[in-house]
mmCIF file of C-alpha atoms in Angstrom:
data_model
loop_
_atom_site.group_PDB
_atom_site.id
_atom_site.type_symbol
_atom_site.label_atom_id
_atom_site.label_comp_id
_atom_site.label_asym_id
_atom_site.label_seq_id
_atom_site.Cartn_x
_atom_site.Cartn_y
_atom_site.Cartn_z
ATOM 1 C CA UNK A 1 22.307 -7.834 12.002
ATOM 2 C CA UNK A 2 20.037 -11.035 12.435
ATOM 3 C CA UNK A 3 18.984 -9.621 16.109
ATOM 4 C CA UNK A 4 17.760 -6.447 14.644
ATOM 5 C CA UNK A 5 15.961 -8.062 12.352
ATOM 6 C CA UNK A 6 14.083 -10.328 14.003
ATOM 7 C CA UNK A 7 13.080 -7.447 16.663
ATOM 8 C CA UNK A 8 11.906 -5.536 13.350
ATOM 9 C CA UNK A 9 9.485 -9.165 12.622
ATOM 10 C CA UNK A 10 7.871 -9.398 16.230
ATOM 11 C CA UNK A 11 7.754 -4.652 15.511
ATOM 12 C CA UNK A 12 6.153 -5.578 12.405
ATOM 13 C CA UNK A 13 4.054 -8.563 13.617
ATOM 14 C CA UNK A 14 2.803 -5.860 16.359
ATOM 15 C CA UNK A 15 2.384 -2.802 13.647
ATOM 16 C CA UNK A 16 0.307 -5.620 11.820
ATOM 17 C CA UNK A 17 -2.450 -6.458 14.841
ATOM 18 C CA UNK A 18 -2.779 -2.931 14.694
ATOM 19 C CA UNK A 19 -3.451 -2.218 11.236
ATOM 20 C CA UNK A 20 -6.015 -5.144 11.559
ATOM 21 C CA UNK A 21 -7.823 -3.566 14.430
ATOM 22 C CA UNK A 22 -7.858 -0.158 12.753
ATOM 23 C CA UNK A 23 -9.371 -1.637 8.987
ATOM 24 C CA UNK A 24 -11.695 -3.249 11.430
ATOM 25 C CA UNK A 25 -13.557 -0.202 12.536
ATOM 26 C CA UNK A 26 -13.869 0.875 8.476
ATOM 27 C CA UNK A 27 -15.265 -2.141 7.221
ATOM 28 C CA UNK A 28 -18.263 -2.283 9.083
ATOM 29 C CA UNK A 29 -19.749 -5.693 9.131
ATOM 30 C CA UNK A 30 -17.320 -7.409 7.332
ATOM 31 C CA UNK A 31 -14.496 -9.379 8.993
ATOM 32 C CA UNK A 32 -10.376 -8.559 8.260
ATOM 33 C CA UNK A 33 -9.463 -12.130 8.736
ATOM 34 C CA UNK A 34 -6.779 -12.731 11.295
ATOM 35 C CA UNK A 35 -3.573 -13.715 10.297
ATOM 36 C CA UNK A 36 -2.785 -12.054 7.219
ATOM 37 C CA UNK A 37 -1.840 -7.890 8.339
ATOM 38 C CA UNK A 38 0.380 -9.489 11.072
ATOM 39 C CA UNK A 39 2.400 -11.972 8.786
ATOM 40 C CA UNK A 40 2.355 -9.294 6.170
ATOM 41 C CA UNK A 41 3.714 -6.483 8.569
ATOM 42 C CA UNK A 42 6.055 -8.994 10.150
ATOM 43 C CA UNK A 43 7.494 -9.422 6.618
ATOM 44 C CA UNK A 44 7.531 -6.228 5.466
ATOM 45 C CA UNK A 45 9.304 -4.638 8.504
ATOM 46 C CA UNK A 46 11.960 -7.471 8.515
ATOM 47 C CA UNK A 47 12.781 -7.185 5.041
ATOM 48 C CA UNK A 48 12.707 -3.116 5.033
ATOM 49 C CA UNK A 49 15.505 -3.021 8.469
ATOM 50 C CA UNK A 50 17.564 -6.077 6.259
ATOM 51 C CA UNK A 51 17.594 -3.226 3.400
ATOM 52 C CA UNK A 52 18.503 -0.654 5.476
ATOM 53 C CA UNK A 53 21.069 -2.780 7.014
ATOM 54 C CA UNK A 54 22.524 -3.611 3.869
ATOM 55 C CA UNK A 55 22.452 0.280 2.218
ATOM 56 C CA UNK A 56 24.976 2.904 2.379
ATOM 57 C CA UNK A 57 23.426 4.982 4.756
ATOM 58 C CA UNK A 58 21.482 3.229 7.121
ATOM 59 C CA UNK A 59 18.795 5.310 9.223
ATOM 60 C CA UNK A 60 18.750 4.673 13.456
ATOM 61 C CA UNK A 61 15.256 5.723 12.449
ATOM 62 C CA UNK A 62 14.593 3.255 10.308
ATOM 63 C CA UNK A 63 13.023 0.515 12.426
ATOM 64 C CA UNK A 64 10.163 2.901 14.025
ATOM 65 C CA UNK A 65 9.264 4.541 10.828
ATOM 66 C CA UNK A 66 9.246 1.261 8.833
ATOM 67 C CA UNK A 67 6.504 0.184 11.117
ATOM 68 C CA UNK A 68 4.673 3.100 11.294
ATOM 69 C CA UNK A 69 4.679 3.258 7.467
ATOM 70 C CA UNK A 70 3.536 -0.707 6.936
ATOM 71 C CA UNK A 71 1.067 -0.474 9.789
ATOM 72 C CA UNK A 72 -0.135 2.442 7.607
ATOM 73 C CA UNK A 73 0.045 0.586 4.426
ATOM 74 C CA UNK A 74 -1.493 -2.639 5.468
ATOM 75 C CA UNK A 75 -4.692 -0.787 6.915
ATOM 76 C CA UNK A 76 -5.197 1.033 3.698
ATOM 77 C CA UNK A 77 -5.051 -2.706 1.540
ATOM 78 C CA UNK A 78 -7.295 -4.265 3.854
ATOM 79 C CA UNK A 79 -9.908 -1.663 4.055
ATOM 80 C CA UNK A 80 -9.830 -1.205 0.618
ATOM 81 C CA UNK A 81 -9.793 -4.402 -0.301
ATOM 82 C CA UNK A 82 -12.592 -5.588 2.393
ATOM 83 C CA UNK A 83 -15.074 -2.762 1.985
ATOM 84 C CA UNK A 84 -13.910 -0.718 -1.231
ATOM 85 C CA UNK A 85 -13.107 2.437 0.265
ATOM 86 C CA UNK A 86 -10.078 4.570 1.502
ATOM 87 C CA UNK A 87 -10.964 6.251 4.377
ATOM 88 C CA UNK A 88 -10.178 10.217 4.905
ATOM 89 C CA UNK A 89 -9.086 9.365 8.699
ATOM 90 C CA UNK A 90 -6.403 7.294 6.809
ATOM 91 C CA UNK A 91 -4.799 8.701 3.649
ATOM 92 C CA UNK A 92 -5.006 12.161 4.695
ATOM 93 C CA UNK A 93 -3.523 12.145 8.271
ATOM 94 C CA UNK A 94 -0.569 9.465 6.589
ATOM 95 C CA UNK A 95 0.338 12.208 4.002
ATOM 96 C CA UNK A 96 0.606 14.815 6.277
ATOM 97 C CA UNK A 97 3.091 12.459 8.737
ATOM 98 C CA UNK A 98 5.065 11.589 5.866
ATOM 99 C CA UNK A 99 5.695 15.258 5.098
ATOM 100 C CA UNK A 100 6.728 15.821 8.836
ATOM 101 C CA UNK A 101 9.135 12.852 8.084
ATOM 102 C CA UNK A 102 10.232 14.769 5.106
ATOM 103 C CA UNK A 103 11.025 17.661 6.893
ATOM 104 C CA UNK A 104 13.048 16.440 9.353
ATOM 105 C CA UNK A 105 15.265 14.368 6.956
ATOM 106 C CA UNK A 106 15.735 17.456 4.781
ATOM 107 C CA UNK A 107 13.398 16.051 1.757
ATOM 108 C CA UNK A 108 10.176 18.165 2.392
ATOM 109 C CA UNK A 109 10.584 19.641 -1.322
ATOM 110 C CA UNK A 110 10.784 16.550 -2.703
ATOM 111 C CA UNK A 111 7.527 15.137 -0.994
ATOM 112 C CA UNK A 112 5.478 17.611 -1.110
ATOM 113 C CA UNK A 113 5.864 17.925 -5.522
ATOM 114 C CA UNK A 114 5.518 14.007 -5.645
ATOM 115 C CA UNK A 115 2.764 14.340 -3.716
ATOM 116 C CA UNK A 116 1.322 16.924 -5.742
ATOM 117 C CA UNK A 117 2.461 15.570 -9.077
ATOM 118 C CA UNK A 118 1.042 12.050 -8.710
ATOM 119 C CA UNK A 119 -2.109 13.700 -7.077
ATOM 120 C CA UNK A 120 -2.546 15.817 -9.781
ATOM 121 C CA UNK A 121 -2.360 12.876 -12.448
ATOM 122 C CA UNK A 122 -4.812 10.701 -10.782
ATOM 123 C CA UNK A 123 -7.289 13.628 -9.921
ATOM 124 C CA UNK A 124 -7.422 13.966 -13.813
ATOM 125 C CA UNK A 125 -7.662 10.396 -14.264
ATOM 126 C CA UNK A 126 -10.943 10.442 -11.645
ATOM 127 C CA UNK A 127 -12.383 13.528 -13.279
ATOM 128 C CA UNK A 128 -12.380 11.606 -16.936
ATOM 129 C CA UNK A 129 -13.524 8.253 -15.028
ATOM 130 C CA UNK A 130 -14.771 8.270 -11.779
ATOM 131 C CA UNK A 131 -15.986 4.913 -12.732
ATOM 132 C CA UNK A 132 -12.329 3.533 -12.470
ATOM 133 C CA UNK A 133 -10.677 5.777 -10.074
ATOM 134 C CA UNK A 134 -12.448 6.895 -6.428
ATOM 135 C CA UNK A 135 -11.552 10.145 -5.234
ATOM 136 C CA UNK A 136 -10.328 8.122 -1.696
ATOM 137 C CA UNK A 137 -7.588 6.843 -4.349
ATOM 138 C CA UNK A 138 -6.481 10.824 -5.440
ATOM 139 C CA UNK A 139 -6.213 11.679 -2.006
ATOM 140 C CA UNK A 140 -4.114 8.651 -1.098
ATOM 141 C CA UNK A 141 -1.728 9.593 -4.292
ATOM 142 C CA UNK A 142 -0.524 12.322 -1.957
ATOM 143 C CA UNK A 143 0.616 10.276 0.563
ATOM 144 C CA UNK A 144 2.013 7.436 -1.821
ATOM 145 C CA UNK A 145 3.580 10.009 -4.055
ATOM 146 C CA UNK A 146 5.322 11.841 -1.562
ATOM 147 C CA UNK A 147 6.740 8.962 -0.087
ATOM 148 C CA UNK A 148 8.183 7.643 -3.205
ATOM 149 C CA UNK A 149 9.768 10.770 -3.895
ATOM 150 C CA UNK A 150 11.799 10.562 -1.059
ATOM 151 C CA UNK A 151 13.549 7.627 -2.268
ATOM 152 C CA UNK A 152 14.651 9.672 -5.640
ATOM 153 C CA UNK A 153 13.143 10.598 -8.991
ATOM 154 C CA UNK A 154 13.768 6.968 -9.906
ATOM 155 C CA UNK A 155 11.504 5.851 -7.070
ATOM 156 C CA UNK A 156 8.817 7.966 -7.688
ATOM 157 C CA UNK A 157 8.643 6.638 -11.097
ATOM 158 C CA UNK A 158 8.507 3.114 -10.652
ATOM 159 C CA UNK A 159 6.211 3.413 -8.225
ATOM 160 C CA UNK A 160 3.507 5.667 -10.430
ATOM 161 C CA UNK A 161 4.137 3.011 -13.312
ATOM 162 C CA UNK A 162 4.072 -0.406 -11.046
ATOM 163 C CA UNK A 163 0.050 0.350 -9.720
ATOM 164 C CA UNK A 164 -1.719 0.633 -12.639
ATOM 165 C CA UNK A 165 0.530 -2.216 -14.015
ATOM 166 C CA UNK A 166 -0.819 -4.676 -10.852
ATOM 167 C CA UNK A 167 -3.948 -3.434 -10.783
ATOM 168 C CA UNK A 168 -4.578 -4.458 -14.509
ATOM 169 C CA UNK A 169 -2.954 -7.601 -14.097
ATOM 170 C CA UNK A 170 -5.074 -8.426 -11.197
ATOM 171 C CA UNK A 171 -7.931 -7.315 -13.013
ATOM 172 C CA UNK A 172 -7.291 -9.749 -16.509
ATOM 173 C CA UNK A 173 -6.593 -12.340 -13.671
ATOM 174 C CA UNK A 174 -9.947 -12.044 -12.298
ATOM 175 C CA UNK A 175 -11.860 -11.579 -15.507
ATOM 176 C CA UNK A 176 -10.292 -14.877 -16.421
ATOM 177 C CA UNK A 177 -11.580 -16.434 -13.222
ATOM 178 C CA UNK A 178 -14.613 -15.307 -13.685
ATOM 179 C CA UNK A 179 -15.243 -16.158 -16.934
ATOM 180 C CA UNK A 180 -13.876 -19.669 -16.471
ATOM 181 C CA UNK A 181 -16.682 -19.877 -13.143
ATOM 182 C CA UNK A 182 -19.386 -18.537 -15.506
ATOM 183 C CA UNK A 183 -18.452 -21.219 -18.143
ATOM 184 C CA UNK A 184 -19.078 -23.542 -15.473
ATOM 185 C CA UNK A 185 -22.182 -22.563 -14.837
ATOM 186 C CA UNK A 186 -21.502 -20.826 -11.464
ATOM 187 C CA UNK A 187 -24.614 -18.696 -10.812
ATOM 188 C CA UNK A 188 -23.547 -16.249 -8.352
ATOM 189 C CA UNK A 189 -20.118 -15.730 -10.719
ATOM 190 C CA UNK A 190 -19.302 -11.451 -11.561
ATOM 191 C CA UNK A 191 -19.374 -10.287 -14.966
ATOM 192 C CA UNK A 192 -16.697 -8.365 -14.505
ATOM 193 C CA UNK A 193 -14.284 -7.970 -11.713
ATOM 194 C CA UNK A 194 -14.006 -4.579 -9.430
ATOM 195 C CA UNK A 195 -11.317 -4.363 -7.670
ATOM 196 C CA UNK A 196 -9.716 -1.813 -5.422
ATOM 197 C CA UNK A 197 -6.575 0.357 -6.673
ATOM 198 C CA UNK A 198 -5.203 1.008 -3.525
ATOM 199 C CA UNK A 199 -3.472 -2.709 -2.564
ATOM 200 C CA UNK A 200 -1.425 -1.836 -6.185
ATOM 201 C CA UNK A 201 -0.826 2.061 -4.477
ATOM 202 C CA UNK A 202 0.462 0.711 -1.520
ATOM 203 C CA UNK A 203 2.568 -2.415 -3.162
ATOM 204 C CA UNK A 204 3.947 -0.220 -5.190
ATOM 205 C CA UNK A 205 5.077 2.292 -3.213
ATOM 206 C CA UNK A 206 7.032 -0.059 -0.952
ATOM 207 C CA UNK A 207 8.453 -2.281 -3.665
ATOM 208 C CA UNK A 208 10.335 1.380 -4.814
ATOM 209 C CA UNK A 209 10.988 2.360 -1.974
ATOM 210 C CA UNK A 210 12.754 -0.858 -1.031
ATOM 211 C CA UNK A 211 14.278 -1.009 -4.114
ATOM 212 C CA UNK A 212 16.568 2.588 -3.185
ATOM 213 C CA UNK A 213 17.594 0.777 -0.162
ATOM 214 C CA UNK A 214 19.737 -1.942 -1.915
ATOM 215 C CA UNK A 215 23.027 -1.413 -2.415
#
């Protein structure tokens, strides 16, 4: 078990230069800091092949797809965060590879209604603020939603209930910080914080989906 695992690390380490090279060429002039996609990838693949190991039906498939599907989700969170946008060339193209993934383990149904559903809730939620929600994060809700739903009704749930819940918590986090630097007379210190939704999208997508994979 321990071999696989550490070839799903060095996998993940390599799905992670990746996904730093590819938020690279959104971000424009900012820099995706080295370091931080790898050990995050590298992580994420290892502990996603130990959860597989350890579930009742583990997937030959599973190592492959895992990095595919963190190299995916790591470029998303650091374009987002870096330059506040989720690119079409990225949430669009991952939805439809997750529904080819769908298909050929049997779950297409499944993916393509959370998909839809959790599309369809965050398209409202845009509509009524636009403000709050992008439309890069409705189209990403396809992608996100159909890939919890393949880990169950349960999964799907948790996930759609888990973003908004770290995304506000970041957000009372940062107004905190940023009310402490402005009481400290920090000049160049926000009024209010604006961060991206799509790091919570992503986190919590993968925290269900990992979740399903425990025994």
């Amino acid at each position: 078990m321990w071999w696989l695992i550490s070839v799903g690390a060095i996998a993940g380490a390599g799905a992670g230069w990746c996904a730093r090279r590819t938020a690279s060429t959104f971000v424009g002039n900012r820099t995706v800091r080295c370091g931080w996609c790898e050990s995050l990838c590298a992580a994420g693949v290892a502990v996603t092949v130990w959860c597989g190991v350890l579930g009742r039906d583990p997937e030959p498939a599973l190592l492959p797809v895992a990095a595919l599907f963190w190299w995916w989700c790591v470029s998303l969170v650091a374009t987002d965060w870096c330059a506040r946008r989720l690119p079409n060339a990225l949430t669009l193209p991952g939805f439809a590879v997750i529904v080819v993934l769908a298909c050929a383990a049997g779950r297409a149904p499944a993916a393509l209604v959370g998909g839809a559903l959790l599309a369809t809730v965050y398209l409202g939620l845009h509509l009524c603020a636009p403000r709050s929600l992008g439309a890069g994060d409705v189209k990403l809700a396809l992608g996100v939603g159909a890939a919890a739903a393949m880990g169950g009704g349960g999964a799907w749930v948790w996930a759609a209930l888990l973003a908004p819940t770290f995304t506000a918590a970041a957000g009372c986090v940062a107004l905190v910080r940023a009310r402490w630097r402005r009481s400290r007379s920090t000049p160049d210190a926000p009024s209010s914080p604006n961060l991206p939704h799509g790091p919570a999208m992503c986190a919590a997508t993968v925290l269900a989906l990992l979740a399903t994979h425990l025994p």
